[in-house]
Amino acid sequence: KAGVTQTPRYLIKTRGQQVTLSCSPISGHRSVSWYQQTPGQGLQFLFEYFSETQRNKGNFPGRFSGRQFSNSRSEMNVSTLELGDSALYLCASSPPGTLNTEAFFGQGTRLTVV
Amino acid sequence: GENVEQHPSTLSVQEGDSAVIKCTYSDSASNYFPWYKQELGKRPQLIIDIRSNVGEKKDQRIAVTLNKTAKHFSLHITETQPEDSAVYFCAASIGGKIIFGKGTRLHILP
């Protein structure tokens, strides 16, 4: 069974631009969560999607948005990029069933804003 | 909002000794507490988890304890080995939302 796949692996963008990151969950997983990882701040929760609906949201500004498609693939968009948005963005998918269960992480997309 | 505090941020132990990492959480409704290990350049991976109806869980050299009254939980690694060197994250989950601590960098000294 293929794992969680994130594309692209690396991105370099200029301040003020926007970016879209993609996440393909493990087959059969319907929950997809996104996290921002920076040194010293750990893994910060962005949002979680389940069956094309945003079910949970973290404390990030509205420049961060996401969506989920009918095949459970998810995209995350960041508009008006700032230098502080440079980070590793991880997505994770969880199997169906109970709400709280193991999250399987992708390799991440390393975003650098210059 | 929900918050998870994790201590220490860095921990060095002699190979063969035990390591303990402690976490506290703020939302008393949290009912699932996973621990993830992240090796350098790799993705986080689940090493053990515990649900709120259990006080302790053990898997070989790794154990986790949970005190719901005090809202804290701990990871215990016994007989540490070089491959245990990594960053460890605790987390608390409610309704599909997983909040992570800031991580503990564990160094195993030869």
mmCIF file of C-alpha atoms in Angstrom:
data_model
loop_
_atom_site.group_PDB
_atom_site.id
_atom_site.type_symbol
_atom_site.label_atom_id
_atom_site.label_comp_id
_atom_site.label_asym_id
_atom_site.label_seq_id
_atom_site.Cartn_x
_atom_site.Cartn_y
_atom_site.Cartn_z
ATOM 1 C CA LYS A 1 0.000 0.000 0.000
ATOM 2 C CA ALA A 2 1.465 3.348 -1.016
ATOM 3 C CA GLY A 3 2.149 5.837 1.767
ATOM 4 C CA VAL A 4 1.144 9.466 2.000
ATOM 5 C CA THR A 5 2.576 11.376 -0.953
ATOM 6 C CA GLN A 6 3.290 15.088 -0.978
ATOM 7 C CA THR A 7 4.263 17.173 -3.971
ATOM 8 C CA PRO A 8 6.390 19.003 -4.638
ATOM 9 C CA ARG A 9 9.185 18.071 -2.213
ATOM 10 C CA TYR A 10 10.881 21.453 -2.451
ATOM 11 C CA LEU A 11 9.689 24.923 -3.402
ATOM 12 C CA ILE A 12 11.283 28.333 -3.527
ATOM 13 C CA LYS A 13 8.929 31.284 -3.759
ATOM 14 C CA THR A 14 9.227 35.041 -3.556
ATOM 15 C CA ARG A 15 7.594 37.085 -0.850
ATOM 16 C CA GLY A 16 4.091 38.137 -1.917
ATOM 17 C CA GLN A 17 3.520 35.150 -4.197
ATOM 18 C CA GLN A 18 1.107 32.337 -3.518
ATOM 19 C CA VAL A 19 1.739 28.604 -3.403
ATOM 20 C CA THR A 20 -0.269 25.385 -3.591
ATOM 21 C CA LEU A 21 0.883 22.159 -1.998
ATOM 22 C CA SER A 22 -0.633 18.756 -2.691
ATOM 23 C CA CYS A 23 -1.182 15.688 -0.539
ATOM 24 C CA SER A 24 -2.395 12.243 -1.603
ATOM 25 C CA PRO A 25 -3.453 10.169 1.401
ATOM 26 C CA ILE A 26 -3.140 6.440 1.859
ATOM 27 C CA SER A 27 -5.854 4.642 -0.093
ATOM 28 C CA GLY A 28 -9.011 4.395 2.000
ATOM 29 C CA HIS A 29 -8.047 7.197 4.379
ATOM 30 C CA ARG A 30 -10.580 10.025 4.432
ATOM 31 C CA SER A 31 -9.054 12.343 7.021
ATOM 32 C CA VAL A 32 -6.180 14.597 5.968
ATOM 33 C CA SER A 33 -4.450 17.033 8.314
ATOM 34 C CA TRP A 34 -1.822 19.661 7.580
ATOM 35 C CA TYR A 35 0.997 20.816 9.841
ATOM 36 C CA GLN A 36 3.683 23.455 9.700
ATOM 37 C CA GLN A 37 7.038 22.376 11.136
ATOM 38 C CA THR A 38 9.693 24.927 12.057
ATOM 39 C CA PRO A 39 12.748 24.607 14.327
ATOM 40 C CA GLY A 40 11.769 25.339 17.895
ATOM 41 C CA GLN A 41 8.018 25.401 17.229
ATOM 42 C CA GLY A 42 7.493 21.739 16.546
ATOM 43 C CA LEU A 43 4.459 20.653 14.580
ATOM 44 C CA GLN A 44 1.752 23.288 14.453
ATOM 45 C CA PHE A 45 -1.732 22.217 13.394
ATOM 46 C CA LEU A 46 -3.136 24.044 10.379
ATOM 47 C CA PHE A 47 -6.398 22.240 9.557
ATOM 48 C CA GLU A 48 -8.036 18.866 9.087
ATOM 49 C CA TYR A 49 -10.342 17.762 6.301
ATOM 50 C CA PHE A 50 -12.735 14.852 6.305
ATOM 51 C CA SER A 51 -15.019 13.939 3.413
ATOM 52 C CA GLU A 52 -14.318 17.237 1.621
ATOM 53 C CA THR A 53 -15.228 19.305 4.703
ATOM 54 C CA GLN A 54 -12.921 21.215 6.994
ATOM 55 C CA ARG A 55 -13.544 19.569 10.341
ATOM 56 C CA ASN A 56 -10.906 21.283 12.476
ATOM 57 C CA LYS A 57 -8.872 24.450 12.180
ATOM 58 C CA GLY A 58 -5.746 25.721 13.911
ATOM 59 C CA ASN A 59 -4.720 29.272 14.734
ATOM 60 C CA PHE A 60 -3.249 30.394 11.440
ATOM 61 C CA PRO A 61 -4.235 33.517 9.490
ATOM 62 C CA GLY A 62 -6.706 33.373 6.617
ATOM 63 C CA ARG A 63 -3.809 33.383 4.110
ATOM 64 C CA PHE A 64 -3.609 29.658 4.817
ATOM 65 C CA SER A 65 -6.431 27.689 3.261
ATOM 66 C CA GLY A 66 -7.090 24.204 2.078
ATOM 67 C CA ARG A 67 -9.511 21.904 0.411
ATOM 68 C CA GLN A 68 -10.183 18.248 -0.085
ATOM 69 C CA PHE A 69 -11.430 16.516 -3.193
ATOM 70 C CA SER A 70 -13.844 13.617 -3.541
ATOM 71 C CA ASN A 71 -10.921 11.177 -3.865
ATOM 72 C CA SER A 72 -9.605 12.460 -0.485
ATOM 73 C CA ARG A 73 -6.606 14.198 -2.046
ATOM 74 C CA SER A 74 -6.003 17.536 -0.385
ATOM 75 C CA GLU A 75 -4.379 20.801 -1.320
ATOM 76 C CA MET A 76 -3.111 23.592 0.858
ATOM 77 C CA ASN A 77 -2.761 27.155 -0.381
ATOM 78 C CA VAL A 78 -0.800 30.009 1.108
ATOM 79 C CA SER A 79 -1.380 33.451 -0.362
ATOM 80 C CA THR A 80 0.726 36.594 -0.030
ATOM 81 C CA LEU A 81 3.743 34.656 1.178
ATOM 82 C CA GLU A 82 5.860 36.070 3.996
ATOM 83 C CA LEU A 83 9.437 35.199 4.937
ATOM 84 C CA GLY A 84 8.112 33.581 8.123
ATOM 85 C CA ASP A 85 6.145 31.060 6.081
ATOM 86 C CA SER A 86 9.375 29.238 5.272
ATOM 87 C CA ALA A 87 8.922 25.814 6.828
ATOM 88 C CA LEU A 88 8.403 22.127 6.247
ATOM 89 C CA TYR A 89 4.724 21.483 5.551
ATOM 90 C CA LEU A 90 3.587 18.011 6.477
ATOM 91 C CA CYS A 91 0.327 16.351 5.743
ATOM 92 C CA ALA A 92 -0.976 13.262 7.471
ATOM 93 C CA SER A 93 -3.832 10.910 6.754
ATOM 94 C CA SER A 94 -5.764 8.750 9.170
ATOM 95 C CA PRO A 95 -7.772 5.583 8.601
ATOM 96 C CA PRO A 96 -11.565 5.592 8.819
ATOM 97 C CA GLY A 97 -13.318 4.487 11.964
ATOM 98 C CA THR A 98 -12.870 6.211 15.293
ATOM 99 C CA LEU A 99 -12.060 9.912 15.353
ATOM 100 C CA ASN A 100 -8.766 9.533 17.147
ATOM 101 C CA THR A 101 -6.306 7.203 15.570
ATOM 102 C CA GLU A 102 -2.778 7.059 14.165
ATOM 103 C CA ALA A 103 -1.788 9.758 11.707
ATOM 104 C CA PHE A 104 0.495 8.653 8.863
ATOM 105 C CA PHE A 105 2.752 11.442 7.680
ATOM 106 C CA GLY A 106 4.059 12.262 4.240
ATOM 107 C CA GLN A 107 7.659 13.296 3.557
ATOM 108 C CA GLY A 108 6.698 16.947 3.566
ATOM 109 C CA THR A 109 7.146 19.912 1.258
ATOM 110 C CA ARG A 110 10.039 22.198 2.161
ATOM 111 C CA LEU A 111 8.943 25.760 1.327
ATOM 112 C CA THR A 112 11.509 28.543 1.241
ATOM 113 C CA VAL A 113 10.298 32.123 0.861
ATOM 114 C CA VAL A 114 12.918 34.615 -0.306
ATOM 115 C CA GLY B 1 -7.228 27.019 23.003
ATOM 116 C CA GLU B 2 -5.700 23.584 23.217
ATOM 117 C CA ASN B 3 -2.085 23.466 24.273
ATOM 118 C CA VAL B 4 0.485 20.753 24.894
ATOM 119 C CA GLU B 5 3.636 21.513 26.883
ATOM 120 C CA GLN B 6 6.606 19.166 26.545
ATOM 121 C CA HIS B 7 9.754 18.929 28.688
ATOM 122 C CA PRO B 8 12.674 18.801 28.408
ATOM 123 C CA SER B 9 13.470 20.284 25.008
ATOM 124 C CA THR B 10 16.800 18.449 24.966
ATOM 125 C CA LEU B 11 17.808 15.301 26.813
ATOM 126 C CA SER B 12 21.134 13.470 26.850
ATOM 127 C CA VAL B 13 21.410 10.033 28.431
ATOM 128 C CA GLN B 14 24.122 7.413 28.568
ATOM 129 C CA GLU B 15 23.510 4.371 26.380
ATOM 130 C CA GLY B 16 21.743 1.757 28.465
ATOM 131 C CA ASP B 17 20.161 4.281 30.825
ATOM 132 C CA SER B 18 16.508 5.319 30.846
ATOM 133 C CA ALA B 19 14.968 8.441 29.335
ATOM 134 C CA VAL B 20 11.772 10.149 30.463
ATOM 135 C CA ILE B 21 9.869 12.847 28.576
ATOM 136 C CA LYS B 22 6.920 14.615 30.174
ATOM 137 C CA CYS B 23 3.931 16.411 28.677
ATOM 138 C CA THR B 24 0.920 18.288 29.967
ATOM 139 C CA TYR B 25 -2.231 19.192 28.071
ATOM 140 C CA SER B 26 -4.864 21.832 28.605
ATOM 141 C CA ASP B 27 -8.103 20.434 27.157
ATOM 142 C CA SER B 28 -9.629 17.941 29.571
ATOM 143 C CA ALA B 29 -11.738 16.540 26.713
ATOM 144 C CA SER B 30 -8.616 15.149 25.001
ATOM 145 C CA ASN B 31 -8.909 11.395 24.843
ATOM 146 C CA TYR B 32 -6.058 10.115 22.693
ATOM 147 C CA PHE B 33 -2.347 10.642 23.334
ATOM 148 C CA PRO B 34 0.127 9.495 20.665
ATOM 149 C CA TRP B 35 3.901 9.768 20.709
ATOM 150 C CA TYR B 36 5.868 10.250 17.504
ATOM 151 C CA LYS B 37 9.556 9.800 16.750
ATOM 152 C CA GLN B 38 11.214 11.838 14.024
ATOM 153 C CA GLU B 39 14.700 10.929 12.873
ATOM 154 C CA LEU B 40 16.791 13.506 11.065
ATOM 155 C CA GLY B 41 15.393 14.225 7.619
ATOM 156 C CA LYS B 42 12.548 11.760 8.006
ATOM 157 C CA ARG B 43 8.831 11.947 8.622
ATOM 158 C CA PRO B 44 7.344 11.571 12.127
ATOM 159 C CA GLN B 45 6.267 8.024 12.922
ATOM 160 C CA LEU B 46 4.027 6.742 15.682
ATOM 161 C CA ILE B 47 5.873 4.741 18.337
ATOM 162 C CA ILE B 48 3.177 4.290 20.964
ATOM 163 C CA ASP B 49 -0.204 5.716 21.897
ATOM 164 C CA ILE B 50 -2.604 5.593 24.816
ATOM 165 C CA ARG B 51 -6.298 6.302 25.182
ATOM 166 C CA SER B 52 -7.923 8.076 28.090
ATOM 167 C CA ASN B 53 -9.460 4.931 29.557
ATOM 168 C CA VAL B 54 -6.018 3.422 30.172
ATOM 169 C CA GLY B 55 -3.405 4.522 32.708
ATOM 170 C CA GLU B 56 -0.356 2.791 31.307
ATOM 171 C CA LYS B 57 0.760 0.991 28.156
ATOM 172 C CA LYS B 58 4.000 -0.803 27.403
ATOM 173 C CA ASP B 59 5.637 -2.015 24.207
ATOM 174 C CA GLN B 60 9.021 -3.650 24.735
ATOM 175 C CA ARG B 61 11.408 -0.882 25.891
ATOM 176 C CA ILE B 62 8.836 1.890 25.553
ATOM 177 C CA ALA B 63 6.065 2.733 28.004
ATOM 178 C CA VAL B 64 3.619 5.587 28.353
ATOM 179 C CA THR B 65 1.719 6.644 31.469
ATOM 180 C CA LEU B 66 -1.317 8.908 31.637
ATOM 181 C CA ASN B 67 -2.727 10.835 34.597
ATOM 182 C CA LYS B 68 -6.038 12.324 33.446
ATOM 183 C CA THR B 69 -6.685 14.097 36.728
ATOM 184 C CA ALA B 70 -3.423 16.004 36.505
ATOM 185 C CA LYS B 71 -3.610 16.202 32.693
ATOM 186 C CA HIS B 72 -0.117 14.903 32.147
ATOM 187 C CA PHE B 73 1.443 11.962 30.391
ATOM 188 C CA SER B 74 4.969 10.654 30.055
ATOM 189 C CA LEU B 75 7.126 8.546 27.761
ATOM 190 C CA HIS B 76 9.646 6.162 29.276
ATOM 191 C CA ILE B 77 12.391 4.519 27.243
ATOM 192 C CA THR B 78 14.466 1.903 29.047
ATOM 193 C CA GLU B 79 17.837 0.423 28.065
ATOM 194 C CA THR B 80 18.408 3.192 25.540
ATOM 195 C CA GLN B 81 20.279 2.394 22.344
ATOM 196 C CA PRO B 82 22.016 4.607 19.734
ATOM 197 C CA GLU B 83 19.057 4.226 17.366
ATOM 198 C CA ASP B 84 16.831 5.908 19.959
ATOM 199 C CA SER B 85 18.522 9.238 19.120
ATOM 200 C CA ALA B 86 15.808 11.368 17.503
ATOM 201 C CA VAL B 87 13.238 14.057 18.215
ATOM 202 C CA TYR B 88 10.203 12.833 20.119
ATOM 203 C CA PHE B 89 6.818 14.576 20.001
ATOM 204 C CA CYS B 90 3.929 14.041 22.371
ATOM 205 C CA ALA B 91 0.423 14.959 21.274
ATOM 206 C CA ALA B 92 -3.126 15.208 22.536
ATOM 207 C CA SER B 93 -6.099 14.603 20.303
ATOM 208 C CA ILE B 94 -9.746 15.497 20.409
ATOM 209 C CA GLY B 95 -12.226 14.998 17.609
ATOM 210 C CA GLY B 96 -9.575 14.352 14.989
ATOM 211 C CA LYS B 97 -7.512 17.406 15.880
ATOM 212 C CA ILE B 98 -4.011 16.451 17.041
ATOM 213 C CA ILE B 99 -2.035 19.091 18.947
ATOM 214 C CA PHE B 100 1.682 18.400 19.295
ATOM 215 C CA GLY B 101 4.228 19.454 21.871
ATOM 216 C CA LYS B 102 7.345 21.241 20.642
ATOM 217 C CA GLY B 103 9.473 18.132 20.781
ATOM 218 C CA THR B 104 12.357 16.688 22.772
ATOM 219 C CA ARG B 105 15.697 16.071 21.108
ATOM 220 C CA LEU B 106 17.087 12.890 22.657
ATOM 221 C CA HIS B 107 20.826 12.225 22.438
ATOM 222 C CA ILE B 108 22.141 8.791 23.370
ATOM 223 C CA LEU B 109 25.753 9.105 24.529
ATOM 224 C CA PRO B 110 28.177 6.211 23.914
#
